[in-house]
Amino acid sequence: EPEVTQTPSHQVTQMGQEVILRCVPISNHLYFYWYRQILGQKVEFLVSFYNNEISEKSEIFDDQFSVERPDGSNFTLKIRSTKLEDSAMYFCASSSGQGDTDTQYFGPGTRLTVL
Amino acid sequence: AQSVTQLDSHVSVSEGTPVLLRCNYSSSYSPSLFWYVQHPNKGLQLLLKYTSAATLVKGINGFEAEFKKSETSFHLTKPSAHMSDAAEYFCVVRWNQAGTALIFGKGTTLSVSS
């Protein structure tokens, strides 16, 4: 069964450094998403991406964040200058975008630790 | 304001007994509704989804949920808990069309004792 994959599984970085989180969505899906889950809190939407542009973003997704689909398979989230509060589990998801039955399938997550 | 509320942060049951995880949403119309499960150190797995075809939805691993518009509820049930059901469960809504954000409840931790 097709699945969303994410790399790395765990990333440790110093405050102020740039990080890039990588995702490979399910191959025939058209919509791509990033969510995050700070430890002990609920899962929060960051951004959705369709047709090579951002289709929706939350207040969390400020100028420090960017997304890109650099080739036909990868979808990346870049955090330009990490802060301590960026420490969280980041989940990538993808969906086909087909009507009421549209379902977002999630990857296993990347745990980002900012020191 | 539109919101999704999971009424219990933690539910404990014994193996073989029924499971009830409660979820309410507030909206003037019917959103798309989902339950996802997260096992320790794992990603988010879809359990089931409501798509307006039927109010009683069956999912994986024996779980089911009933959409009740009059009560704005979408509670998750299972007749008989198994040890492997111990996990975090999220009630999730999508207010708008396909391809838009999912809004997660705060989650319910299910513990199953032998």
mmCIF file with all atom_site columns, C-alpha atoms in Angstrom:
data_model
loop_
_atom_site.group_PDB
_atom_site.id
_atom_site.type_symbol
_atom_site.label_atom_id
_atom_site.label_alt_id
_atom_site.label_comp_id
_atom_site.label_asym_id
_atom_site.label_entity_id
_atom_site.label_seq_id
_atom_site.pdbx_PDB_ins_code
_atom_site.Cartn_x
_atom_site.Cartn_y
_atom_site.Cartn_z
_atom_site.occupancy
_atom_site.B_iso_or_equiv
_atom_site.pdbx_formal_charge
_atom_site.auth_seq_id
_atom_site.auth_comp_id
_atom_site.auth_asym_id
_atom_site.auth_atom_id
_atom_site.pdbx_PDB_model_num
ATOM 1   C CA . GLU A 1 1   ? 0.000   0.000  0.000  1.00 0.00 ? 1   GLU A CA 1
ATOM 2   C CA . PRO A 1 2   ? 1.393   3.450  -0.907 1.00 0.00 ? 2   PRO A CA 1
ATOM 3   C CA . GLU A 1 3   ? 2.503   5.575  2.008  1.00 0.00 ? 3   GLU A CA 1
ATOM 4   C CA . VAL A 1 4   ? 3.928   8.972  2.798  1.00 0.00 ? 4   VAL A CA 1
ATOM 5   C CA . THR A 1 5   ? 7.574   8.895  3.862  1.00 0.00 ? 5   THR A CA 1
ATOM 6   C CA . GLN A 1 6   ? 9.570   11.517 5.746  1.00 0.00 ? 6   GLN A CA 1
ATOM 7   C CA . THR A 1 7   ? 13.260  12.087 6.363  1.00 0.00 ? 7   THR A CA 1
ATOM 8   C CA . PRO A 1 8   ? 15.006  12.416 8.693  1.00 0.00 ? 8   PRO A CA 1
ATOM 9   C CA . SER A 1 9   ? 13.097  10.784 11.522 1.00 0.00 ? 9   SER A CA 1
ATOM 10  C CA . HIS A 1 10  ? 14.911  12.991 14.032 1.00 0.00 ? 10  HIS A CA 1
ATOM 11  C CA . GLN A 1 11  ? 16.740  16.268 13.454 1.00 0.00 ? 11  GLN A CA 1
ATOM 12  C CA . VAL A 1 12  ? 18.717  18.118 16.081 1.00 0.00 ? 12  VAL A CA 1
ATOM 13  C CA . THR A 1 13  ? 19.822  21.665 15.323 1.00 0.00 ? 13  THR A CA 1
ATOM 14  C CA . GLN A 1 14  ? 21.154  24.758 17.003 1.00 0.00 ? 14  GLN A CA 1
ATOM 15  C CA . MET A 1 15  ? 18.966  27.823 17.426 1.00 0.00 ? 15  MET A CA 1
ATOM 16  C CA . GLY A 1 16  ? 19.299  30.133 14.429 1.00 0.00 ? 16  GLY A CA 1
ATOM 17  C CA . GLN A 1 17  ? 20.229  27.391 11.991 1.00 0.00 ? 17  GLN A CA 1
ATOM 18  C CA . GLU A 1 18  ? 18.229  26.532 8.890  1.00 0.00 ? 18  GLU A CA 1
ATOM 19  C CA . VAL A 1 19  ? 16.598  23.123 8.608  1.00 0.00 ? 19  VAL A CA 1
ATOM 20  C CA . ILE A 1 20  ? 14.909  21.364 5.730  1.00 0.00 ? 20  ILE A CA 1
ATOM 21  C CA . LEU A 1 21  ? 12.443  18.593 6.405  1.00 0.00 ? 21  LEU A CA 1
ATOM 22  C CA . ARG A 1 22  ? 11.722  16.247 3.537  1.00 0.00 ? 22  ARG A CA 1
ATOM 23  C CA . CYS A 1 23  ? 8.647   14.316 2.522  1.00 0.00 ? 23  CYS A CA 1
ATOM 24  C CA . VAL A 1 24  ? 7.722   12.020 -0.334 1.00 0.00 ? 24  VAL A CA 1
ATOM 25  C CA . PRO A 1 25  ? 3.928   12.126 -0.767 1.00 0.00 ? 25  PRO A CA 1
ATOM 26  C CA . ILE A 1 26  ? 1.850   9.349  -2.285 1.00 0.00 ? 26  ILE A CA 1
ATOM 27  C CA . SER A 1 27  ? 2.608   9.409  -5.992 1.00 0.00 ? 27  SER A CA 1
ATOM 28  C CA . ASN A 1 28  ? -0.792  10.227 -7.517 1.00 0.00 ? 28  ASN A CA 1
ATOM 29  C CA . HIS A 1 29  ? -1.817  12.760 -4.875 1.00 0.00 ? 29  HIS A CA 1
ATOM 30  C CA . LEU A 1 30  ? -2.203  16.422 -5.772 1.00 0.00 ? 30  LEU A CA 1
ATOM 31  C CA . TYR A 1 31  ? -2.452  18.150 -2.383 1.00 0.00 ? 31  TYR A CA 1
ATOM 32  C CA . PHE A 1 32  ? 0.379   18.285 0.128  1.00 0.00 ? 32  PHE A CA 1
ATOM 33  C CA . TYR A 1 33  ? 0.370   19.497 3.713  1.00 0.00 ? 33  TYR A CA 1
ATOM 34  C CA . TRP A 1 34  ? 2.535   20.151 6.727  1.00 0.00 ? 34  TRP A CA 1
ATOM 35  C CA . TYR A 1 35  ? 1.324   19.908 10.311 1.00 0.00 ? 35  TYR A CA 1
ATOM 36  C CA . ARG A 1 36  ? 3.171   20.106 13.588 1.00 0.00 ? 36  ARG A CA 1
ATOM 37  C CA . GLN A 1 37  ? 2.628   18.761 17.077 1.00 0.00 ? 37  GLN A CA 1
ATOM 38  C CA . ILE A 1 38  ? 4.436   20.415 19.951 1.00 0.00 ? 38  ILE A CA 1
ATOM 39  C CA . LEU A 1 39  ? 4.997   17.943 22.779 1.00 0.00 ? 39  LEU A CA 1
ATOM 40  C CA . GLY A 1 40  ? 1.838   17.583 24.831 1.00 0.00 ? 40  GLY A CA 1
ATOM 41  C CA . GLN A 1 41  ? -0.253  19.748 22.511 1.00 0.00 ? 41  GLN A CA 1
ATOM 42  C CA . LYS A 1 42  ? -2.602  19.045 19.671 1.00 0.00 ? 42  LYS A CA 1
ATOM 43  C CA . VAL A 1 43  ? -1.717  18.669 16.023 1.00 0.00 ? 43  VAL A CA 1
ATOM 44  C CA . GLU A 1 44  ? -1.772  22.026 14.227 1.00 0.00 ? 44  GLU A CA 1
ATOM 45  C CA . PHE A 1 45  ? -2.099  22.807 10.525 1.00 0.00 ? 45  PHE A CA 1
ATOM 46  C CA . LEU A 1 46  ? 0.745   24.782 8.965  1.00 0.00 ? 46  LEU A CA 1
ATOM 47  C CA . VAL A 1 47  ? 0.268   24.896 5.216  1.00 0.00 ? 47  VAL A CA 1
ATOM 48  C CA . SER A 1 48  ? -1.253  23.222 2.182  1.00 0.00 ? 48  SER A CA 1
ATOM 49  C CA . PHE A 1 49  ? 0.220   23.164 -1.308 1.00 0.00 ? 49  PHE A CA 1
ATOM 50  C CA . TYR A 1 50  ? -1.449  22.540 -4.650 1.00 0.00 ? 50  TYR A CA 1
ATOM 51  C CA . ASN A 1 51  ? -0.437  23.100 -8.242 1.00 0.00 ? 51  ASN A CA 1
ATOM 52  C CA . ASN A 1 52  ? 2.988   24.378 -7.174 1.00 0.00 ? 52  ASN A CA 1
ATOM 53  C CA . GLU A 1 53  ? 1.726   27.083 -4.888 1.00 0.00 ? 53  GLU A CA 1
ATOM 54  C CA . ILE A 1 54  ? 0.496   27.552 -1.333 1.00 0.00 ? 54  ILE A CA 1
ATOM 55  C CA . SER A 1 55  ? -3.273  27.135 -1.242 1.00 0.00 ? 55  SER A CA 1
ATOM 56  C CA . GLU A 1 56  ? -3.818  27.751 2.459  1.00 0.00 ? 56  GLU A CA 1
ATOM 57  C CA . LYS A 1 57  ? -1.660  28.608 5.466  1.00 0.00 ? 57  LYS A CA 1
ATOM 58  C CA . SER A 1 58  ? -2.152  29.171 9.162  1.00 0.00 ? 58  SER A CA 1
ATOM 59  C CA . GLU A 1 59  ? -0.981  32.028 11.367 1.00 0.00 ? 59  GLU A CA 1
ATOM 60  C CA . ILE A 1 60  ? 1.896   29.820 12.491 1.00 0.00 ? 60  ILE A CA 1
ATOM 61  C CA . PHE A 1 61  ? 3.301   29.706 8.966  1.00 0.00 ? 61  PHE A CA 1
ATOM 62  C CA . ASP A 1 62  ? 5.160   33.018 8.998  1.00 0.00 ? 62  ASP A CA 1
ATOM 63  C CA . ASP A 1 63  ? 8.087   34.286 6.941  1.00 0.00 ? 63  ASP A CA 1
ATOM 64  C CA . GLN A 1 64  ? 10.441  31.886 8.708  1.00 0.00 ? 64  GLN A CA 1
ATOM 65  C CA . PHE A 1 65  ? 8.768   28.980 6.942  1.00 0.00 ? 65  PHE A CA 1
ATOM 66  C CA . SER A 1 66  ? 8.701   28.043 3.281  1.00 0.00 ? 66  SER A CA 1
ATOM 67  C CA . VAL A 1 67  ? 7.637   25.020 1.263  1.00 0.00 ? 67  VAL A CA 1
ATOM 68  C CA . GLU A 1 68  ? 8.795   23.709 -2.039 1.00 0.00 ? 68  GLU A CA 1
ATOM 69  C CA . ARG A 1 69  ? 8.269   20.846 -4.413 1.00 0.00 ? 69  ARG A CA 1
ATOM 70  C CA . PRO A 1 70  ? 11.731  20.787 -5.986 1.00 0.00 ? 70  PRO A CA 1
ATOM 71  C CA . ASP A 1 71  ? 11.068  17.811 -8.245 1.00 0.00 ? 71  ASP A CA 1
ATOM 72  C CA . GLY A 1 72  ? 8.253   15.435 -9.098 1.00 0.00 ? 72  GLY A CA 1
ATOM 73  C CA . SER A 1 73  ? 8.402   13.482 -5.879 1.00 0.00 ? 73  SER A CA 1
ATOM 74  C CA . ASN A 1 74  ? 9.718   15.498 -2.918 1.00 0.00 ? 74  ASN A CA 1
ATOM 75  C CA . PHE A 1 75  ? 7.927   18.100 -0.826 1.00 0.00 ? 75  PHE A CA 1
ATOM 76  C CA . THR A 1 76  ? 10.018  20.091 1.634  1.00 0.00 ? 76  THR A CA 1
ATOM 77  C CA . LEU A 1 77  ? 9.491   22.376 4.603  1.00 0.00 ? 77  LEU A CA 1
ATOM 78  C CA . LYS A 1 78  ? 12.260  24.860 5.327  1.00 0.00 ? 78  LYS A CA 1
ATOM 79  C CA . ILE A 1 79  ? 12.622  26.752 8.562  1.00 0.00 ? 79  ILE A CA 1
ATOM 80  C CA . ARG A 1 80  ? 14.973  29.633 7.906  1.00 0.00 ? 80  ARG A CA 1
ATOM 81  C CA . SER A 1 81  ? 16.256  30.449 11.380 1.00 0.00 ? 81  SER A CA 1
ATOM 82  C CA . THR A 1 82  ? 15.066  27.987 13.969 1.00 0.00 ? 82  THR A CA 1
ATOM 83  C CA . LYS A 1 83  ? 13.841  29.039 17.386 1.00 0.00 ? 83  LYS A CA 1
ATOM 84  C CA . LEU A 1 84  ? 13.513  26.970 20.543 1.00 0.00 ? 84  LEU A CA 1
ATOM 85  C CA . GLU A 1 85  ? 9.742   26.995 20.143 1.00 0.00 ? 85  GLU A CA 1
ATOM 86  C CA . ASP A 1 86  ? 10.037  25.308 16.740 1.00 0.00 ? 86  ASP A CA 1
ATOM 87  C CA . SER A 1 87  ? 10.855  22.069 18.550 1.00 0.00 ? 87  SER A CA 1
ATOM 88  C CA . ALA A 1 88  ? 8.022   19.727 17.625 1.00 0.00 ? 88  ALA A CA 1
ATOM 89  C CA . MET A 1 89  ? 7.020   16.700 15.599 1.00 0.00 ? 89  MET A CA 1
ATOM 90  C CA . TYR A 1 90  ? 6.394   17.734 12.004 1.00 0.00 ? 90  TYR A CA 1
ATOM 91  C CA . PHE A 1 91  ? 4.016   15.648 9.934  1.00 0.00 ? 91  PHE A CA 1
ATOM 92  C CA . CYS A 1 92  ? 3.694   15.692 6.180  1.00 0.00 ? 92  CYS A CA 1
ATOM 93  C CA . ALA A 1 93  ? 0.434   14.568 4.575  1.00 0.00 ? 93  ALA A CA 1
ATOM 94  C CA . SER A 1 94  ? -0.975  14.196 1.091  1.00 0.00 ? 94  SER A CA 1
ATOM 95  C CA . SER A 1 95  ? -4.389  13.705 -0.475 1.00 0.00 ? 95  SER A CA 1
ATOM 96  C CA . SER A 1 96  ? -5.981  13.259 -3.876 1.00 0.00 ? 96  SER A CA 1
ATOM 97  C CA . GLY A 1 97  ? -8.369  16.184 -3.407 1.00 0.00 ? 97  GLY A CA 1
ATOM 98  C CA . GLN A 1 98  ? -11.384 14.243 -4.643 1.00 0.00 ? 98  GLN A CA 1
ATOM 99  C CA . GLY A 1 99  ? -14.586 15.587 -3.087 1.00 0.00 ? 99  GLY A CA 1
ATOM 100 C CA . ASP A 1 100 ? -16.141 14.456 0.169  1.00 0.00 ? 100 ASP A CA 1
ATOM 101 C CA . THR A 1 101 ? -14.097 11.283 0.336  1.00 0.00 ? 101 THR A CA 1
ATOM 102 C CA . ASP A 1 102 ? -10.782 13.156 0.232  1.00 0.00 ? 102 ASP A CA 1
ATOM 103 C CA . THR A 1 103 ? -8.549  11.735 2.941  1.00 0.00 ? 103 THR A CA 1
ATOM 104 C CA . GLN A 1 104 ? -5.206  13.057 4.108  1.00 0.00 ? 104 GLN A CA 1
ATOM 105 C CA . TYR A 1 105 ? -2.597  10.349 4.643  1.00 0.00 ? 105 TYR A CA 1
ATOM 106 C CA . PHE A 1 106 ? 0.159   11.162 7.067  1.00 0.00 ? 106 PHE A CA 1
ATOM 107 C CA . GLY A 1 107 ? 3.810   10.275 7.192  1.00 0.00 ? 107 GLY A CA 1
ATOM 108 C CA . PRO A 1 108 ? 5.551   9.014  10.352 1.00 0.00 ? 108 PRO A CA 1
ATOM 109 C CA . GLY A 1 109 ? 6.835   12.470 11.241 1.00 0.00 ? 109 GLY A CA 1
ATOM 110 C CA . THR A 1 110 ? 10.167  14.197 11.809 1.00 0.00 ? 110 THR A CA 1
ATOM 111 C CA . ARG A 1 111 ? 11.016  15.093 15.373 1.00 0.00 ? 111 ARG A CA 1
ATOM 112 C CA . LEU A 1 112 ? 12.807  18.457 15.344 1.00 0.00 ? 112 LEU A CA 1
ATOM 113 C CA . THR A 1 113 ? 14.799  19.408 18.421 1.00 0.00 ? 113 THR A CA 1
ATOM 114 C CA . VAL A 1 114 ? 16.177  22.939 18.583 1.00 0.00 ? 114 VAL A CA 1
ATOM 115 C CA . LEU A 1 115 ? 18.890  23.487 21.190 1.00 0.00 ? 115 LEU A CA 1
ATOM 116 C CA . ALA B 2 1   ? -16.589 29.948 16.214 1.00 0.00 ? 1   ALA B CA 1
ATOM 117 C CA . GLN B 2 2   ? -16.099 26.519 14.658 1.00 0.00 ? 2   GLN B CA 1
ATOM 118 C CA . SER B 2 3   ? -14.417 24.023 16.979 1.00 0.00 ? 3   SER B CA 1
ATOM 119 C CA . VAL B 2 4   ? -13.961 20.349 17.751 1.00 0.00 ? 4   VAL B CA 1
ATOM 120 C CA . THR B 2 5   ? -13.983 19.118 21.332 1.00 0.00 ? 5   THR B CA 1
ATOM 121 C CA . GLN B 2 6   ? -12.890 15.774 22.677 1.00 0.00 ? 6   GLN B CA 1
ATOM 122 C CA . LEU B 2 7   ? -14.638 15.481 25.995 1.00 0.00 ? 7   LEU B CA 1
ATOM 123 C CA . ASP B 2 8   ? -12.158 13.181 27.731 1.00 0.00 ? 8   ASP B CA 1
ATOM 124 C CA . SER B 2 9   ? -8.407  13.623 27.805 1.00 0.00 ? 9   SER B CA 1
ATOM 125 C CA . HIS B 2 10  ? -7.894  10.104 29.169 1.00 0.00 ? 10  HIS B CA 1
ATOM 126 C CA . VAL B 2 11  ? -10.059 6.965  29.088 1.00 0.00 ? 11  VAL B CA 1
ATOM 127 C CA . SER B 2 12  ? -9.135  3.737  30.853 1.00 0.00 ? 12  SER B CA 1
ATOM 128 C CA . VAL B 2 13  ? -10.831 0.413  30.129 1.00 0.00 ? 13  VAL B CA 1
ATOM 129 C CA . SER B 2 14  ? -10.210 -3.242 30.801 1.00 0.00 ? 14  SER B CA 1
ATOM 130 C CA . GLU B 2 15  ? -9.464  -5.628 27.965 1.00 0.00 ? 15  GLU B CA 1
ATOM 131 C CA . GLY B 2 16  ? -12.694 -7.047 26.556 1.00 0.00 ? 16  GLY B CA 1
ATOM 132 C CA . THR B 2 17  ? -14.880 -4.158 27.704 1.00 0.00 ? 17  THR B CA 1
ATOM 133 C CA . PRO B 2 18  ? -16.474 -1.515 25.428 1.00 0.00 ? 18  PRO B CA 1
ATOM 134 C CA . VAL B 2 19  ? -14.701 1.661  24.415 1.00 0.00 ? 19  VAL B CA 1
ATOM 135 C CA . LEU B 2 20  ? -16.380 5.063  24.044 1.00 0.00 ? 20  LEU B CA 1
ATOM 136 C CA . LEU B 2 21  ? -14.387 8.133  23.012 1.00 0.00 ? 21  LEU B CA 1
ATOM 137 C CA . ARG B 2 22  ? -16.484 11.249 22.754 1.00 0.00 ? 22  ARG B CA 1
ATOM 138 C CA . CYS B 2 23  ? -16.253 14.062 20.221 1.00 0.00 ? 23  CYS B CA 1
ATOM 139 C CA . ASN B 2 24  ? -18.451 17.090 19.612 1.00 0.00 ? 24  ASN B CA 1
ATOM 140 C CA . TYR B 2 25  ? -18.145 19.777 16.986 1.00 0.00 ? 25  TYR B CA 1
ATOM 141 C CA . SER B 2 26  ? -19.685 23.192 16.712 1.00 0.00 ? 26  SER B CA 1
ATOM 142 C CA . SER B 2 27  ? -20.813 24.348 13.323 1.00 0.00 ? 27  SER B CA 1
ATOM 143 C CA . SER B 2 28  ? -23.903 25.515 11.540 1.00 0.00 ? 28  SER B CA 1
ATOM 144 C CA . TYR B 2 29  ? -23.398 22.870 8.880  1.00 0.00 ? 29  TYR B CA 1
ATOM 145 C CA . SER B 2 30  ? -22.058 19.341 8.633  1.00 0.00 ? 30  SER B CA 1
ATOM 146 C CA . PRO B 2 31  ? -18.295 19.148 8.232  1.00 0.00 ? 31  PRO B CA 1
ATOM 147 C CA . SER B 2 32  ? -16.273 16.158 7.085  1.00 0.00 ? 32  SER B CA 1
ATOM 148 C CA . LEU B 2 33  ? -15.329 14.149 10.144 1.00 0.00 ? 33  LEU B CA 1
ATOM 149 C CA . PHE B 2 34  ? -12.488 11.740 10.804 1.00 0.00 ? 34  PHE B CA 1
ATOM 150 C CA . TRP B 2 35  ? -10.916 9.746  13.596 1.00 0.00 ? 35  TRP B CA 1
ATOM 151 C CA . TYR B 2 36  ? -7.159  9.231  13.515 1.00 0.00 ? 36  TYR B CA 1
ATOM 152 C CA . VAL B 2 37  ? -5.068  7.087  15.865 1.00 0.00 ? 37  VAL B CA 1
ATOM 153 C CA . GLN B 2 38  ? -1.462  7.623  16.934 1.00 0.00 ? 38  GLN B CA 1
ATOM 154 C CA . HIS B 2 39  ? 0.405   4.762  18.548 1.00 0.00 ? 39  HIS B CA 1
ATOM 155 C CA . PRO B 2 40  ? 3.507   5.612  20.596 1.00 0.00 ? 40  PRO B CA 1
ATOM 156 C CA . ASN B 2 41  ? 6.328   6.880  18.395 1.00 0.00 ? 41  ASN B CA 1
ATOM 157 C CA . LYS B 2 42  ? 4.263   6.293  15.276 1.00 0.00 ? 42  LYS B CA 1
ATOM 158 C CA . GLY B 2 43  ? 2.550   8.524  12.738 1.00 0.00 ? 43  GLY B CA 1
ATOM 159 C CA . LEU B 2 44  ? -1.150  9.296  12.377 1.00 0.00 ? 44  LEU B CA 1
ATOM 160 C CA . GLN B 2 45  ? -3.304  6.522  10.965 1.00 0.00 ? 45  GLN B CA 1
ATOM 161 C CA . LEU B 2 46  ? -6.843  7.006  9.653  1.00 0.00 ? 46  LEU B CA 1
ATOM 162 C CA . LEU B 2 47  ? -9.365  4.939  11.588 1.00 0.00 ? 47  LEU B CA 1
ATOM 163 C CA . LEU B 2 48  ? -12.536 6.013  9.804  1.00 0.00 ? 48  LEU B CA 1
ATOM 164 C CA . LYS B 2 49  ? -14.269 8.947  8.146  1.00 0.00 ? 49  LYS B CA 1
ATOM 165 C CA . TYR B 2 50  ? -17.794 10.311 7.760  1.00 0.00 ? 50  TYR B CA 1
ATOM 166 C CA . THR B 2 51  ? -18.662 11.305 4.228  1.00 0.00 ? 51  THR B CA 1
ATOM 167 C CA . SER B 2 52  ? -22.485 11.792 4.407  1.00 0.00 ? 52  SER B CA 1
ATOM 168 C CA . ALA B 2 53  ? -23.203 8.422  2.768  1.00 0.00 ? 53  ALA B CA 1
ATOM 169 C CA . ALA B 2 54  ? -24.153 6.795  6.083  1.00 0.00 ? 54  ALA B CA 1
ATOM 170 C CA . THR B 2 55  ? -24.419 8.028  9.644  1.00 0.00 ? 55  THR B CA 1
ATOM 171 C CA . LEU B 2 56  ? -22.850 4.875  11.096 1.00 0.00 ? 56  LEU B CA 1
ATOM 172 C CA . VAL B 2 57  ? -19.316 4.511  9.860  1.00 0.00 ? 57  VAL B CA 1
ATOM 173 C CA . LYS B 2 58  ? -17.216 1.397  10.244 1.00 0.00 ? 58  LYS B CA 1
ATOM 174 C CA . GLY B 2 59  ? -13.447 1.655  10.410 1.00 0.00 ? 59  GLY B CA 1
ATOM 175 C CA . ILE B 2 60  ? -10.430 -0.523 10.893 1.00 0.00 ? 60  ILE B CA 1
ATOM 176 C CA . ASN B 2 61  ? -9.763  -2.789 13.882 1.00 0.00 ? 61  ASN B CA 1
ATOM 177 C CA . GLY B 2 62  ? -13.439 -3.029 14.833 1.00 0.00 ? 62  GLY B CA 1
ATOM 178 C CA . PHE B 2 63  ? -13.962 0.665  15.531 1.00 0.00 ? 63  PHE B CA 1
ATOM 179 C CA . GLU B 2 64  ? -17.056 2.530  14.424 1.00 0.00 ? 64  GLU B CA 1
ATOM 180 C CA . ALA B 2 65  ? -18.501 5.998  14.858 1.00 0.00 ? 65  ALA B CA 1
ATOM 181 C CA . GLU B 2 66  ? -21.996 7.425  14.577 1.00 0.00 ? 66  GLU B CA 1
ATOM 182 C CA . PHE B 2 67  ? -22.650 10.879 13.193 1.00 0.00 ? 67  PHE B CA 1
ATOM 183 C CA . LYS B 2 68  ? -25.536 12.559 15.044 1.00 0.00 ? 68  LYS B CA 1
ATOM 184 C CA . LYS B 2 69  ? -26.339 15.915 13.517 1.00 0.00 ? 69  LYS B CA 1
ATOM 185 C CA . SER B 2 70  ? -28.913 16.806 16.182 1.00 0.00 ? 70  SER B CA 1
ATOM 186 C CA . GLU B 2 71  ? -26.258 16.359 18.874 1.00 0.00 ? 71  GLU B CA 1
ATOM 187 C CA . THR B 2 72  ? -23.328 17.588 16.738 1.00 0.00 ? 72  THR B CA 1
ATOM 188 C CA . SER B 2 73  ? -21.451 14.491 17.862 1.00 0.00 ? 73  SER B CA 1
ATOM 189 C CA . PHE B 2 74  ? -19.216 11.879 16.285 1.00 0.00 ? 74  PHE B CA 1
ATOM 190 C CA . HIS B 2 75  ? -18.364 9.471  19.093 1.00 0.00 ? 75  HIS B CA 1
ATOM 191 C CA . LEU B 2 76  ? -15.981 6.554  18.510 1.00 0.00 ? 76  LEU B CA 1
ATOM 192 C CA . THR B 2 77  ? -16.861 3.128  19.845 1.00 0.00 ? 77  THR B CA 1
ATOM 193 C CA . LYS B 2 78  ? -15.590 -0.421 19.911 1.00 0.00 ? 78  LYS B CA 1
ATOM 194 C CA . PRO B 2 79  ? -17.483 -3.340 21.485 1.00 0.00 ? 79  PRO B CA 1
ATOM 195 C CA . SER B 2 80  ? -14.455 -5.030 23.006 1.00 0.00 ? 80  SER B CA 1
ATOM 196 C CA . ALA B 2 81  ? -11.112 -3.399 23.743 1.00 0.00 ? 81  ALA B CA 1
ATOM 197 C CA . HIS B 2 82  ? -7.825  -5.086 22.974 1.00 0.00 ? 82  HIS B CA 1
ATOM 198 C CA . MET B 2 83  ? -4.463  -4.319 24.527 1.00 0.00 ? 83  MET B CA 1
ATOM 199 C CA . SER B 2 84  ? -3.207  -3.145 21.138 1.00 0.00 ? 84  SER B CA 1
ATOM 200 C CA . ASP B 2 85  ? -5.870  -0.404 21.098 1.00 0.00 ? 85  ASP B CA 1
ATOM 201 C CA . ALA B 2 86  ? -3.900  1.592  23.655 1.00 0.00 ? 86  ALA B CA 1
ATOM 202 C CA . ALA B 2 87  ? -2.987  4.811  21.818 1.00 0.00 ? 87  ALA B CA 1
ATOM 203 C CA . GLU B 2 88  ? -3.870  8.479  21.324 1.00 0.00 ? 88  GLU B CA 1
ATOM 204 C CA . TYR B 2 89  ? -7.088  9.105  19.386 1.00 0.00 ? 89  TYR B CA 1
ATOM 205 C CA . PHE B 2 90  ? -7.870  12.330 17.559 1.00 0.00 ? 90  PHE B CA 1
ATOM 206 C CA . CYS B 2 91  ? -11.237 13.542 16.381 1.00 0.00 ? 91  CYS B CA 1
ATOM 207 C CA . VAL B 2 92  ? -10.627 15.654 13.296 1.00 0.00 ? 92  VAL B CA 1
ATOM 208 C CA . VAL B 2 93  ? -12.832 17.922 11.204 1.00 0.00 ? 93  VAL B CA 1
ATOM 209 C CA . ARG B 2 94  ? -12.498 19.513 7.815  1.00 0.00 ? 94  ARG B CA 1
ATOM 210 C CA . TRP B 2 95  ? -14.792 22.522 7.519  1.00 0.00 ? 95  TRP B CA 1
ATOM 211 C CA . ASN B 2 96  ? -14.258 23.296 3.886  1.00 0.00 ? 96  ASN B CA 1
ATOM 212 C CA . GLN B 2 97  ? -13.771 21.548 0.597  1.00 0.00 ? 97  GLN B CA 1
ATOM 213 C CA . ALA B 2 98  ? -11.242 18.842 -0.194 1.00 0.00 ? 98  ALA B CA 1
ATOM 214 C CA . GLY B 2 99  ? -7.665  19.966 -0.007 1.00 0.00 ? 99  GLY B CA 1
ATOM 215 C CA . THR B 2 100 ? -8.115  22.252 2.964  1.00 0.00 ? 100 THR B CA 1
ATOM 216 C CA . ALA B 2 101 ? -6.845  22.129 6.522  1.00 0.00 ? 101 ALA B CA 1
ATOM 217 C CA . LEU B 2 102 ? -7.775  19.479 9.036  1.00 0.00 ? 102 LEU B CA 1
ATOM 218 C CA . ILE B 2 103 ? -8.563  20.745 12.524 1.00 0.00 ? 103 ILE B CA 1
ATOM 219 C CA . PHE B 2 104 ? -7.599  18.336 15.288 1.00 0.00 ? 104 PHE B CA 1
ATOM 220 C CA . GLY B 2 105 ? -9.149  17.878 18.691 1.00 0.00 ? 105 GLY B CA 1
ATOM 221 C CA . LYS B 2 106 ? -6.813  17.761 21.666 1.00 0.00 ? 106 LYS B CA 1
ATOM 222 C CA . GLY B 2 107 ? -6.799  13.972 21.670 1.00 0.00 ? 107 GLY B CA 1
ATOM 223 C CA . THR B 2 108 ? -7.899  11.218 24.031 1.00 0.00 ? 108 THR B CA 1
ATOM 224 C CA . THR B 2 109 ? -5.402  8.786  25.473 1.00 0.00 ? 109 THR B CA 1
ATOM 225 C CA . LEU B 2 110 ? -6.870  5.300  25.674 1.00 0.00 ? 110 LEU B CA 1
ATOM 226 C CA . SER B 2 111 ? -5.356  2.942  28.230 1.00 0.00 ? 111 SER B CA 1
ATOM 227 C CA . VAL B 2 112 ? -6.269  -0.744 28.210 1.00 0.00 ? 112 VAL B CA 1
ATOM 228 C CA . SER B 2 113 ? -5.520  -2.940 31.201 1.00 0.00 ? 113 SER B CA 1
ATOM 229 C CA . SER B 2 114 ? -5.511  -6.725 31.343 1.00 0.00 ? 114 SER B CA 1
#
